[in-house]
Short mmCIF file of C-alpha atoms and ligand atoms in Angstrom, two decimals:
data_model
loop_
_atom_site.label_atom_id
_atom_site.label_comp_id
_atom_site.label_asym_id
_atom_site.label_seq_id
_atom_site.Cartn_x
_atom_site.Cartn_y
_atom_site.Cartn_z
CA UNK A 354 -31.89 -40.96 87.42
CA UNK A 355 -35.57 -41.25 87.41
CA UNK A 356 -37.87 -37.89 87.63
CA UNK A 357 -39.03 -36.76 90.74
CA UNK A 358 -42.58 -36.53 90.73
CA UNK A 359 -44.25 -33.13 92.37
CA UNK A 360 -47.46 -32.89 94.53
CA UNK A 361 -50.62 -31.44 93.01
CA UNK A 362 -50.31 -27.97 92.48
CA UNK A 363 -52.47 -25.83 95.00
CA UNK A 364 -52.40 -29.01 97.66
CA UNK A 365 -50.65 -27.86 100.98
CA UNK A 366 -48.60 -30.34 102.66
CA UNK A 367 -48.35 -30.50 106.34
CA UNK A 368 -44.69 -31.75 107.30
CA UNK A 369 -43.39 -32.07 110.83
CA UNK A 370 -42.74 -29.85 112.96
CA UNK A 371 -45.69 -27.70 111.28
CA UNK A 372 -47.91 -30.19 111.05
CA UNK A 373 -48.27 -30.27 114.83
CA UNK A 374 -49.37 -27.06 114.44
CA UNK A 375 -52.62 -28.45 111.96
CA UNK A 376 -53.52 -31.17 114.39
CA UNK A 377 -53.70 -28.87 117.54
CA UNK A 378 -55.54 -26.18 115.28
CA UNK A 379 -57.47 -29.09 114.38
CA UNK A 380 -58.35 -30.10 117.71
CA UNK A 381 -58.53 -26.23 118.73
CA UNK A 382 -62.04 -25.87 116.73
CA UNK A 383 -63.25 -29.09 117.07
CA UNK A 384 -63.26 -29.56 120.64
CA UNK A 385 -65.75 -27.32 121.64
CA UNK A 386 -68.64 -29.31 119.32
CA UNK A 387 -67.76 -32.33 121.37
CA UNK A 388 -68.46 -30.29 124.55
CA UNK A 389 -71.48 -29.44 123.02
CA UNK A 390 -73.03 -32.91 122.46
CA UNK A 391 -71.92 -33.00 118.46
CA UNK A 392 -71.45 -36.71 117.23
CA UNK A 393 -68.40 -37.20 114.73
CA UNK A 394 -69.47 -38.13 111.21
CA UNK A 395 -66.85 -39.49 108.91
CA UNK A 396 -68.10 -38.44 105.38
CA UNK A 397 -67.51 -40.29 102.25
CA UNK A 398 -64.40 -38.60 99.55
CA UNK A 399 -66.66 -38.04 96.78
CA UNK A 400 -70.44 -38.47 96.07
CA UNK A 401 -72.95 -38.14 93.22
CA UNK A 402 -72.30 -34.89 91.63
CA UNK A 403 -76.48 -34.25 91.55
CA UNK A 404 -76.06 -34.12 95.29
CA UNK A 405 -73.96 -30.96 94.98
CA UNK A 406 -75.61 -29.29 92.17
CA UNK A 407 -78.95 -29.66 94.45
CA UNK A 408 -77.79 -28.85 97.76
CA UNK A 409 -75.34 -26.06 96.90
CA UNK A 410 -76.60 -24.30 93.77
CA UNK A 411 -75.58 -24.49 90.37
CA UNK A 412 -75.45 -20.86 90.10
CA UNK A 413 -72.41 -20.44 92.76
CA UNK A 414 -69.04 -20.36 91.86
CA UNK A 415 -68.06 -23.41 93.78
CA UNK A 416 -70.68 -25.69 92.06
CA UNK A 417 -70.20 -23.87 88.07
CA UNK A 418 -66.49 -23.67 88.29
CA UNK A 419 -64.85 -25.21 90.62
CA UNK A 420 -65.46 -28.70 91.11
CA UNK A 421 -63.58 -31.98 90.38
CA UNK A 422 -66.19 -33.78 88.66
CA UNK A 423 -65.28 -37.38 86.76
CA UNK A 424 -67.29 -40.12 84.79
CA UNK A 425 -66.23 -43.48 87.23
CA UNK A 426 -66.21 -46.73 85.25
CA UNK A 427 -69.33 -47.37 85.87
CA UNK A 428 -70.25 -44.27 83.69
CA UNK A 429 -71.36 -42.59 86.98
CA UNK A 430 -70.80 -38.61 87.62
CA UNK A 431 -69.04 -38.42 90.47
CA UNK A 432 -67.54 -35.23 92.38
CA UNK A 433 -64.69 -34.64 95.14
CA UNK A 434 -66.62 -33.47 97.85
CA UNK A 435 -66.19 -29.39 97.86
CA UNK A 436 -68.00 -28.88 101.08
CA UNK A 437 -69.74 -30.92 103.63
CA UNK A 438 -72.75 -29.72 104.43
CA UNK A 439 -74.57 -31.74 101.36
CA UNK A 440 -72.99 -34.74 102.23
CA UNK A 441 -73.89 -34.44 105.89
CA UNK A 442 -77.45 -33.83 105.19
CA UNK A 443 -77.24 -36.52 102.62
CA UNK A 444 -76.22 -39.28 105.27
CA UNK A 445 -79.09 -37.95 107.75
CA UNK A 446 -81.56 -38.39 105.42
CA UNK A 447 -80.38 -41.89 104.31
CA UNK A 448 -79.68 -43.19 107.77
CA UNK A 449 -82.91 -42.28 109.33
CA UNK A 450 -81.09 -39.54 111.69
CA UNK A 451 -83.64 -37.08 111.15
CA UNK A 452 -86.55 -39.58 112.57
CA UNK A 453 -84.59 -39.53 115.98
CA UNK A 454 -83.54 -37.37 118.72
CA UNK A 455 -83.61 -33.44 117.21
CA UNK A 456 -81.69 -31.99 116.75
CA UNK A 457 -79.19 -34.11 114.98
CA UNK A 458 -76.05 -32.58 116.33
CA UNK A 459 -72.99 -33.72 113.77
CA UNK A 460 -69.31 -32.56 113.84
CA UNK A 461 -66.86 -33.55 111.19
CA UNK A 462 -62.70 -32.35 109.98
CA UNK A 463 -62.15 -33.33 106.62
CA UNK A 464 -60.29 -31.82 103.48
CA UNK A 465 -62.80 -30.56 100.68
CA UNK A 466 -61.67 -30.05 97.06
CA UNK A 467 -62.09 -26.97 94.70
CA UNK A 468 -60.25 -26.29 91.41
CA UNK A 469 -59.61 -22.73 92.75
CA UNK A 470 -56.70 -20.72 91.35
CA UNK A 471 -54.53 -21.47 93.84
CA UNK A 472 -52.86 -18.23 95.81
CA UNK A 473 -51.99 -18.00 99.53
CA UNK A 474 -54.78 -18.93 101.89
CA UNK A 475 -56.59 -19.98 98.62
CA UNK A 476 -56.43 -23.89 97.81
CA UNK A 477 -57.57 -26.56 95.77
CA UNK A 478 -57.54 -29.51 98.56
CA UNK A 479 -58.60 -27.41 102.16
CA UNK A 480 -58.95 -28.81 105.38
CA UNK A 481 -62.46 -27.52 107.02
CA UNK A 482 -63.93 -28.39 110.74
CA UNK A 483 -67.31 -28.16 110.53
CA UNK A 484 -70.61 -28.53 112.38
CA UNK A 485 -74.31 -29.29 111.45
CA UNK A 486 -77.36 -29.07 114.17
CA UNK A 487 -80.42 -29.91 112.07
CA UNK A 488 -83.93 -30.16 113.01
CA UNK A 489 -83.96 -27.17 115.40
CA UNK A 490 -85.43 -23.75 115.12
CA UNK A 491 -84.71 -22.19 118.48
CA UNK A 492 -82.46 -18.99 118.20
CA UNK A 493 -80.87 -20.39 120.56
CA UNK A 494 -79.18 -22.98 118.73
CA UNK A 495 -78.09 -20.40 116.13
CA UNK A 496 -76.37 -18.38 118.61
CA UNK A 497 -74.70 -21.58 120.09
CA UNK A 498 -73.28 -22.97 116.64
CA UNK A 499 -71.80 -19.22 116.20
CA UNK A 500 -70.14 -19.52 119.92
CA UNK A 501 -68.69 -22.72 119.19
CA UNK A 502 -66.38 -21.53 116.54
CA UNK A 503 -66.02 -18.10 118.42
CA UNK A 504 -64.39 -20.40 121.25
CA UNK A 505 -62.20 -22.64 119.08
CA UNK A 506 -60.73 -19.49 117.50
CA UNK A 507 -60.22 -17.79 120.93
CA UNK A 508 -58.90 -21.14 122.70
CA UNK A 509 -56.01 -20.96 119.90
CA UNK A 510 -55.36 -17.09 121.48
CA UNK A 511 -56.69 -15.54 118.34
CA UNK A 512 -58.40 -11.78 118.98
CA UNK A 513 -58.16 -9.63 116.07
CA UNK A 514 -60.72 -11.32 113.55
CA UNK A 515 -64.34 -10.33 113.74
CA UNK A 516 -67.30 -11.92 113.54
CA UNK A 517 -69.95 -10.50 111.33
CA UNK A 518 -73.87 -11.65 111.31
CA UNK A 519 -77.01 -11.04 109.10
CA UNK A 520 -79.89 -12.65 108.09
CA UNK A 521 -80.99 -13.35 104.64
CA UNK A 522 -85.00 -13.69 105.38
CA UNK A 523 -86.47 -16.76 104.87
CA UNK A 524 -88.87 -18.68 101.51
CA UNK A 525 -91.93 -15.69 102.75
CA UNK A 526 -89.12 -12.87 102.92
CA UNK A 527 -86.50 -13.37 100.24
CA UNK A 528 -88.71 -13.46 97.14
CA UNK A 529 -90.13 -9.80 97.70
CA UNK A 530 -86.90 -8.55 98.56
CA UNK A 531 -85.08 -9.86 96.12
CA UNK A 532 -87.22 -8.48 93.35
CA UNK A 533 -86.52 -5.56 95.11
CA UNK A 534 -83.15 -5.50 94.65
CA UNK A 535 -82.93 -6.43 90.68
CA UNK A 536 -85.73 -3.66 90.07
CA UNK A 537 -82.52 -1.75 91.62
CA UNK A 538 -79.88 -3.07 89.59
CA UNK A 539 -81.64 -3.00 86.67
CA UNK A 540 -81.35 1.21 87.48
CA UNK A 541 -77.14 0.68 87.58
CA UNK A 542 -74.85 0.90 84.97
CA UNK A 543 -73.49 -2.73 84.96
CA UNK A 544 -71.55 -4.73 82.08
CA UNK A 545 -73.30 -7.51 80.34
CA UNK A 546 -72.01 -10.13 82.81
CA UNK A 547 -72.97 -8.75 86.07
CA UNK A 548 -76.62 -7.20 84.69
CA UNK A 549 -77.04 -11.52 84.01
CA UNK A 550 -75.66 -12.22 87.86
CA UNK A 551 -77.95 -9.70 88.74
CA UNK A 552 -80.74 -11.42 86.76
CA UNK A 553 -79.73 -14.84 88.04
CA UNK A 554 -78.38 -14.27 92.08
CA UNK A 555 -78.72 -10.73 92.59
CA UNK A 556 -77.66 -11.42 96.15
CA UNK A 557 -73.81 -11.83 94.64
CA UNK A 558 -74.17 -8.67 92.93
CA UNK A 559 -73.45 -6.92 96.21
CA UNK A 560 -70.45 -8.82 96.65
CA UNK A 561 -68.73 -7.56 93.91
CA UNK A 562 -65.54 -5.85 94.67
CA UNK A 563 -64.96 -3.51 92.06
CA UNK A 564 -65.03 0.44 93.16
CA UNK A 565 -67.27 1.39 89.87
CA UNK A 566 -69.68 -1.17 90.89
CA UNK A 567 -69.42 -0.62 94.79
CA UNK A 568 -70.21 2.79 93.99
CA UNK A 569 -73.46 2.34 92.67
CA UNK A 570 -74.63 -0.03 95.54
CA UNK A 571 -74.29 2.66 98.13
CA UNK A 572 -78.44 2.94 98.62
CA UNK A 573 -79.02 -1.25 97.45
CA UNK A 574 -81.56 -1.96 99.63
CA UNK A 575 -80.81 -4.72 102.29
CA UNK A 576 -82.45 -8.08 103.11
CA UNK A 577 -82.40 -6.77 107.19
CA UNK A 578 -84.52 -3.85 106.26
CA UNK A 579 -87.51 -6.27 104.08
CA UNK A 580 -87.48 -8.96 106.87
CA UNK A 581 -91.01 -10.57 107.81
CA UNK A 582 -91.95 -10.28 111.40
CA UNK A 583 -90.79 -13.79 112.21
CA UNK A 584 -86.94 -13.45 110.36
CA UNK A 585 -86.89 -10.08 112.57
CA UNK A 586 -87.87 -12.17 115.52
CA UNK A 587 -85.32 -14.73 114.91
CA UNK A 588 -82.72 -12.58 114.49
CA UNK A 589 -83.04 -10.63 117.64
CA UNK A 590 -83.21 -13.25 119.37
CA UNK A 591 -80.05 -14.57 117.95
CA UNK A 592 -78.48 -11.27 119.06
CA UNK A 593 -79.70 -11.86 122.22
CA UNK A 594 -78.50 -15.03 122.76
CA UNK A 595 -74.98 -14.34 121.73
CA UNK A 596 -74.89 -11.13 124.03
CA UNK A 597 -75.20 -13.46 126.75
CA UNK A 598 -72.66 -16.07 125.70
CA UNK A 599 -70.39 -13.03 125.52
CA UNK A 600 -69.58 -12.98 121.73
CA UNK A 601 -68.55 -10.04 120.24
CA UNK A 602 -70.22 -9.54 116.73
CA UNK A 603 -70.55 -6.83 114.11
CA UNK A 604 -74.22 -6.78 111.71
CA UNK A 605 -72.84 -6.80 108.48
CA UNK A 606 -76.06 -6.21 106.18
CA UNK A 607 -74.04 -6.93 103.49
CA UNK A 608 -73.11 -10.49 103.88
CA UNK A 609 -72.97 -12.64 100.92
CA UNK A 610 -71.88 -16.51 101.32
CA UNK A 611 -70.34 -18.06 98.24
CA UNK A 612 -73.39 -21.14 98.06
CA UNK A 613 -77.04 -20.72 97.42
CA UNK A 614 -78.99 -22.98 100.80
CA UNK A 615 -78.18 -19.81 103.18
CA UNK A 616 -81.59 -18.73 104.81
CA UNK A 617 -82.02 -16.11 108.12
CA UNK A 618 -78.63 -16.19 110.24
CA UNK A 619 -75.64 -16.26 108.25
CA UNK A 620 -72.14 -15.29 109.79
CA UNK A 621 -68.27 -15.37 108.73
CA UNK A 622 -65.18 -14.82 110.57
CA UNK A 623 -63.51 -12.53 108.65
CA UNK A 624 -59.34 -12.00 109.55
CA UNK A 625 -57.88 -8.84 108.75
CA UNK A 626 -54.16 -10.00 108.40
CA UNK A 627 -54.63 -12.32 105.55
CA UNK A 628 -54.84 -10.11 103.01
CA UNK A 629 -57.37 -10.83 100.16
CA UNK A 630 -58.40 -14.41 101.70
CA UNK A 631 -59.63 -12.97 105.00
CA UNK A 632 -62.53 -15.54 105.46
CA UNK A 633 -61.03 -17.99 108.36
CA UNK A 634 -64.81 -19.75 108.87
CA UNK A 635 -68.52 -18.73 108.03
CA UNK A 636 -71.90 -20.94 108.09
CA UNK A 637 -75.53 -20.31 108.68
CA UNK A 638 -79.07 -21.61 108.37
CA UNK A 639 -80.33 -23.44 105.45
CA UNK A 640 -83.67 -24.38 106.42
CA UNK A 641 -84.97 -25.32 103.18
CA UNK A 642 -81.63 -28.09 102.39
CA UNK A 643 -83.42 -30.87 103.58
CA UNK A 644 -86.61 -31.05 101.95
CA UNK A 645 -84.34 -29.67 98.77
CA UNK A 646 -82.46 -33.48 98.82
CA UNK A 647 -85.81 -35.56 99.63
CA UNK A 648 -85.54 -35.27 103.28
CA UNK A 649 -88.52 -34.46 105.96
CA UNK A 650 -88.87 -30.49 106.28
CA UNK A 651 -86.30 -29.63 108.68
CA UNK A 652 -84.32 -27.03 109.36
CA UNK A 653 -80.77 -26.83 109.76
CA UNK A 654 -77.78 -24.72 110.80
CA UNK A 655 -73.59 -25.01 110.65
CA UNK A 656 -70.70 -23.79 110.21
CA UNK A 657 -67.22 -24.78 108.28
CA UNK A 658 -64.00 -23.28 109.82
CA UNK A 659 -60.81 -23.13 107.62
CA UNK A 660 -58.10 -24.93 109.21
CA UNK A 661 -55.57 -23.94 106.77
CA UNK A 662 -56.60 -20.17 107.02
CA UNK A 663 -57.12 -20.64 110.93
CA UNK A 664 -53.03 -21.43 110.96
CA UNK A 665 -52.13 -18.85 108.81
CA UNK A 666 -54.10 -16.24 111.05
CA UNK A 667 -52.25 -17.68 114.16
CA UNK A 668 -49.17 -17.32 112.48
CA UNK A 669 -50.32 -13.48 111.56
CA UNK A 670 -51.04 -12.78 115.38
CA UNK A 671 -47.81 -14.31 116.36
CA UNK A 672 -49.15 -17.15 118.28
CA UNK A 673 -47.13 -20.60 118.73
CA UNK A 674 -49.77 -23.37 118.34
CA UNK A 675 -48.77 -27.08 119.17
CA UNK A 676 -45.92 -28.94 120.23
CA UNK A 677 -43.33 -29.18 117.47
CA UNK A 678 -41.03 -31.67 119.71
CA UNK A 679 -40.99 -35.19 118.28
CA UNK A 680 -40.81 -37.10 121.31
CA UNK A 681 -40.09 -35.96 125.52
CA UNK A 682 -37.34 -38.29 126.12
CA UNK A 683 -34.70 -39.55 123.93
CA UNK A 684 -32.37 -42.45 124.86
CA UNK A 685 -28.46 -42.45 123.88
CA UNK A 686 -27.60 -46.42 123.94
CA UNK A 687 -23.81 -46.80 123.59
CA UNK A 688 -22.91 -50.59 123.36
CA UNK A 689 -24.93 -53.52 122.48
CA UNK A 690 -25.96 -54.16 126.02
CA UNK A 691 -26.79 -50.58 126.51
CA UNK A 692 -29.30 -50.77 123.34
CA UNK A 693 -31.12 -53.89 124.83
CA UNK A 694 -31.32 -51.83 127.58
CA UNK A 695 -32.86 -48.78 126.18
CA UNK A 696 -34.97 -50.63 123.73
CA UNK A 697 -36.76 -52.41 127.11
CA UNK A 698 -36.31 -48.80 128.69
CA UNK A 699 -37.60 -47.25 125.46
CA UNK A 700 -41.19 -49.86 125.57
CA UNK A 701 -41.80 -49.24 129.21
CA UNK A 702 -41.53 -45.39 128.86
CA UNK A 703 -43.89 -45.40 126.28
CA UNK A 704 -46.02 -47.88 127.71
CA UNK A 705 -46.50 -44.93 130.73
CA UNK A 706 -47.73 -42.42 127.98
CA UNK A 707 -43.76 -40.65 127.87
CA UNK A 708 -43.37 -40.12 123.95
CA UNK A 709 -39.82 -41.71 123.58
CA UNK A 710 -37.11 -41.80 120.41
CA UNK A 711 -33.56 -43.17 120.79
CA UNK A 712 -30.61 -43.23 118.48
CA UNK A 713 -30.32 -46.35 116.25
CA UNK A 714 -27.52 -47.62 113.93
CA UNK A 715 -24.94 -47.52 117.17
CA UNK A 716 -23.60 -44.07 116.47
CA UNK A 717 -21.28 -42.17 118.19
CA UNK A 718 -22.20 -40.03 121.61
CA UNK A 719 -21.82 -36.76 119.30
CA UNK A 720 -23.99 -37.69 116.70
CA UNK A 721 -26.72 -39.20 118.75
CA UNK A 722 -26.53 -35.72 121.25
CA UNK A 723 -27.16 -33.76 117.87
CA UNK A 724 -30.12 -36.35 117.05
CA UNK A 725 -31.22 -35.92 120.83
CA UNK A 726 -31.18 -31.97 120.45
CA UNK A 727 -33.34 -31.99 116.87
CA UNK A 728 -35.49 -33.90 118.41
CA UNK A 729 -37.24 -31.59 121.01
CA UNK A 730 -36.71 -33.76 123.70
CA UNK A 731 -36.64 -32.19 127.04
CA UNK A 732 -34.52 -35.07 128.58
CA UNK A 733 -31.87 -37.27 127.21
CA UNK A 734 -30.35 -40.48 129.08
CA UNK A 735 -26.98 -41.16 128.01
CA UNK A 736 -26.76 -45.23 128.93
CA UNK A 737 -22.96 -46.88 128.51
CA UNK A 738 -21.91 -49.61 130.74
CA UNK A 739 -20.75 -48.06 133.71
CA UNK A 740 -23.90 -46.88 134.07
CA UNK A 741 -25.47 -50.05 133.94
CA UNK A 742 -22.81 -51.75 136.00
CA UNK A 743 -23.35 -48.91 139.01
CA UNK A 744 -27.54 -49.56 137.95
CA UNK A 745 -27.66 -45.55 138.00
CA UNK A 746 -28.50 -43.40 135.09
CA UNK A 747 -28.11 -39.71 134.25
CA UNK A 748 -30.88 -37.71 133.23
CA UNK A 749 -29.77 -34.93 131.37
CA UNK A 750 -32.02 -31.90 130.63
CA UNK A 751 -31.43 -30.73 127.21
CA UNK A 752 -32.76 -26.95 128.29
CA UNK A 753 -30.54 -26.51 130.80
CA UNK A 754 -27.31 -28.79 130.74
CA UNK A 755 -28.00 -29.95 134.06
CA UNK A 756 -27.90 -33.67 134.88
CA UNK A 757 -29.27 -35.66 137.71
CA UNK A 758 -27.93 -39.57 138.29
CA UNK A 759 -30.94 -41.37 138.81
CA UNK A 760 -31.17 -44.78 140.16
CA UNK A 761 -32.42 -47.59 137.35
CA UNK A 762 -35.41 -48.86 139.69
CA UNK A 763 -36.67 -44.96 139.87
CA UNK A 764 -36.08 -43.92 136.49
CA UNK A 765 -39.58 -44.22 134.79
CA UNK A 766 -40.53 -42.50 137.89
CA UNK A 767 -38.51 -39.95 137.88
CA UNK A 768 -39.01 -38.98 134.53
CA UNK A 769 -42.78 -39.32 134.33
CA UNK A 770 -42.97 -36.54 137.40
CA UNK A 771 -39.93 -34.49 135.87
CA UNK A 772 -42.51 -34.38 132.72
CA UNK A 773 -45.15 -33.20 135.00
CA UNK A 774 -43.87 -30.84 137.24
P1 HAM B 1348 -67.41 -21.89 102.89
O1 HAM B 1348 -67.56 -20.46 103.29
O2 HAM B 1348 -67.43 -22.20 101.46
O3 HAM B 1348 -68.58 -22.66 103.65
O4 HAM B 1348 -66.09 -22.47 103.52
C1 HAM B 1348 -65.84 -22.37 104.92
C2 HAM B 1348 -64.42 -21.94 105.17
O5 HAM B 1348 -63.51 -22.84 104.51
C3 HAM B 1348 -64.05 -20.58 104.61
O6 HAM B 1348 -64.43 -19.55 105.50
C4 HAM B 1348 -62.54 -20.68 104.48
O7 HAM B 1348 -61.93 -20.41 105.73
C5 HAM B 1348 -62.34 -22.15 104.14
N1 HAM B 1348 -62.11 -22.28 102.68
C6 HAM B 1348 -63.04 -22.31 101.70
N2 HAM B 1348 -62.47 -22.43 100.50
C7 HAM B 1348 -61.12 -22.48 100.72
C8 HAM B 1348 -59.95 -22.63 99.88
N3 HAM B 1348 -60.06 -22.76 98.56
N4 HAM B 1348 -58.74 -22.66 100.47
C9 HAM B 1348 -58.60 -22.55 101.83
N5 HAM B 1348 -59.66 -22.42 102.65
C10 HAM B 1348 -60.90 -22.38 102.12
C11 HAM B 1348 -68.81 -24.00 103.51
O8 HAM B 1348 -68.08 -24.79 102.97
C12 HAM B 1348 -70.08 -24.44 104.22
N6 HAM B 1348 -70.26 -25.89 104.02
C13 HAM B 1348 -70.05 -24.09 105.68
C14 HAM B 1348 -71.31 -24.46 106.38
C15 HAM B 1348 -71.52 -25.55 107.14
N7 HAM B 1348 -72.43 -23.77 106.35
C16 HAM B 1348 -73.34 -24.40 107.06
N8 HAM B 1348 -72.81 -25.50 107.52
#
């Protein structure tokens, strides 16, 4: 017998009935872009790898470590796209979106790839929805880009994650404050390898999750506290602006994103059920991407929600998300006139927008009730000739039992408002 071949390791596989769960978490956090004028943008696989080591930092973890880089045949470096926002900003630039309408509002649900060590929650091919609004400064627009994934997650019933905000100064801000902070770590006892973070992104230093170095970062100075007067500005104003959408947020001075084009607001969604991968979405401004890839001087702002994570957190609070039923009718043809009936029956039902299955390979009424039962179905029509002869058809609901005799002319009908009642 020939080997069975296995999946890439670290890939999760949506099968049914779960994976209705993905496309209505899917929809879940996208839908609220599209009610907020973003455009879908369907993003190439893989680009240049430069693009990535430029717009996401070669210092970070996801651009050193973790991506799938290859030499194509035309001796090209090429990478599988670990995030979007490059690529995004990429397109704008070459398509001439930026010379348009601003800001360039862009929405997109895609799967990203990182050679992470794969663990629950963690994984090497994950599904993001994400959003980009560049060319806008306003506050405004920050605050509206954090309520848009604040509504997908609530839509979906989810209440226990919080959101937590802080802003990371801007190109006037950060330099001061960040020699700040090394002239403090260079004060800490640290091992060779974080003293040469510290030297290199001393922002990641405070990230670090081990007690003996948490310890020593108790009186770290903080990027909110060396703000210039327009960063402070901007992010009261952002505070201000989510107050009156009515999102609930947390300042969390100690926010570190995992890639290097974060400037002012920056934000994550951070789940308290999923253990060590708590981060179900996080985004923020990176107003210095565009000129960074060639592009005019615009700012920018987004976010990238975790789908995968986003199902496992339902799934934490208990929530049932989708419709894991195949199909609303199914049909039970018994005889060969019967099927030609139920195959018409079958194209007409569907034709209405009823999401039919029926039983094929003439089976038995037993096996074909099981079939009807695994499917989810809420109805079943059992069709044999003396139905057809008296033109009258049973509609059995598979909740209850109970079965109404319908006549043939009515049935679409009567199913299509049974469906909607
Ligand atoms: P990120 O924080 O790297 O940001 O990823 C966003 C979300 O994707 C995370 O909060 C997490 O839920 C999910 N995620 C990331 N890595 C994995 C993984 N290995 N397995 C499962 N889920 C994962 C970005 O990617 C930015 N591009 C977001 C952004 C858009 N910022 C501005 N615009």
């Amino acid at each position: 017998m020939a080997e069975i071949i296995k999946g890439p390791k670290g890939v999760p596989v949506y099968l049914p009935p779960q994976s209705a769960t993905f496309l209505a978490v899917r929809e879940a956090l996208t839908s609220p872009a599209r009610h907020a004028g973003y455009g879908y943008i369907e993003l190439p696989v893989y680009e240049d790898t430069s693009l990535f080591v430029r717009g996401v930092g070669e210092s970070t973890d996801v651009v050193s470590k973790e991506m799938f880089t290859f030499t194509d045949r035309g001796e090209r470096s090429i990478t599988l796209r670990p995030e979007g926002t490059a690529g995004v900003m990429r397109a704008v630039i070459e398509h001439g979106l930026d010379k348009g309408q601003l800001p360039v509002k862009i929405y997109y649900a895609a799967p990203f790839f990182r050679a992470e060590r794969p663990q629950f929650g963690r994984y090497r091919q994950l599904q993001q929805v994400g959003i980009e609004a560049i060319g806008g400064d306003d506050p405004a627009l920050d605050a509206e880009v954090i309520a848009l994934a604040d509504e997908g997650y609530r839509s979906l019933g989810l209440s226990k994650y919080e959101l937590r905000i802080t802003s990371l100064g801007c190109a006037n801000c950060r330099p001061a404050y960040r020699a700040l902070l090394q002239d403090f770590l260079r004060g800490l006892e640290l091992d060779v390898e974080t003293q040469e973070r510290a030297r290199v992104n001393p922002l990641r230093v405070l990230d670090d999750k081990r007690m003996e170095v948490q310890r020593q970062l108790t009186h770290a100075p903080l990027q909110v506290d060396h703000l210039c007067a327009d960063c402070a500005e901007h992010y009261r104003l952002v505070k201000h602006y989510l107050l009156l959408l009515n999102v609930p947020f947390v300042e969390f001075p100690r926010l570190v994103r995992g890639l290097d084009y974060y400037t002012r607001t920056t934000f994550e969604f951070d789940h308290p059920l999923l253990g060590a991968q708590s981060g179900i979405g996080g985004g923020g401004r990176y107003d210095g991407l565009m000129t960074e890839l060639g592009g005019a001087p615009l700012s920018g702002i987004g976010f990238g929600l975790g789908t995968d994570r986003t199902m496992i957190a339902c799934d934490a609070e208990g929530l049932t998300v989708g419709d894991p039923a195949r199909c609303d009718v199914f049909l039970v043809p018994l005889g060969s006139e019967a099927k030609d009936y139920a195959v018409r029956l079958a194209g007409q039902l569907r034709r209405v927008g009823v999401r039919v299955d029926m039983a094929y390979g003439d089976r038995a009424l037993k096996g074909s009730m099981k079939a009807a039962d695994r499917s989810g179905a809420r109805y079943a029509v059992v069709i044999g000739d003396r139905e057809l002869a008296d033109r009258a058809l049973p509609l059995k609901s598979l909740a209850t039992g109970e079965q109404e005799l319908v006549p043939a002319d009515s049935l679409v009908q009567t199913i299509v408002g049974n469906l909607e009642a």
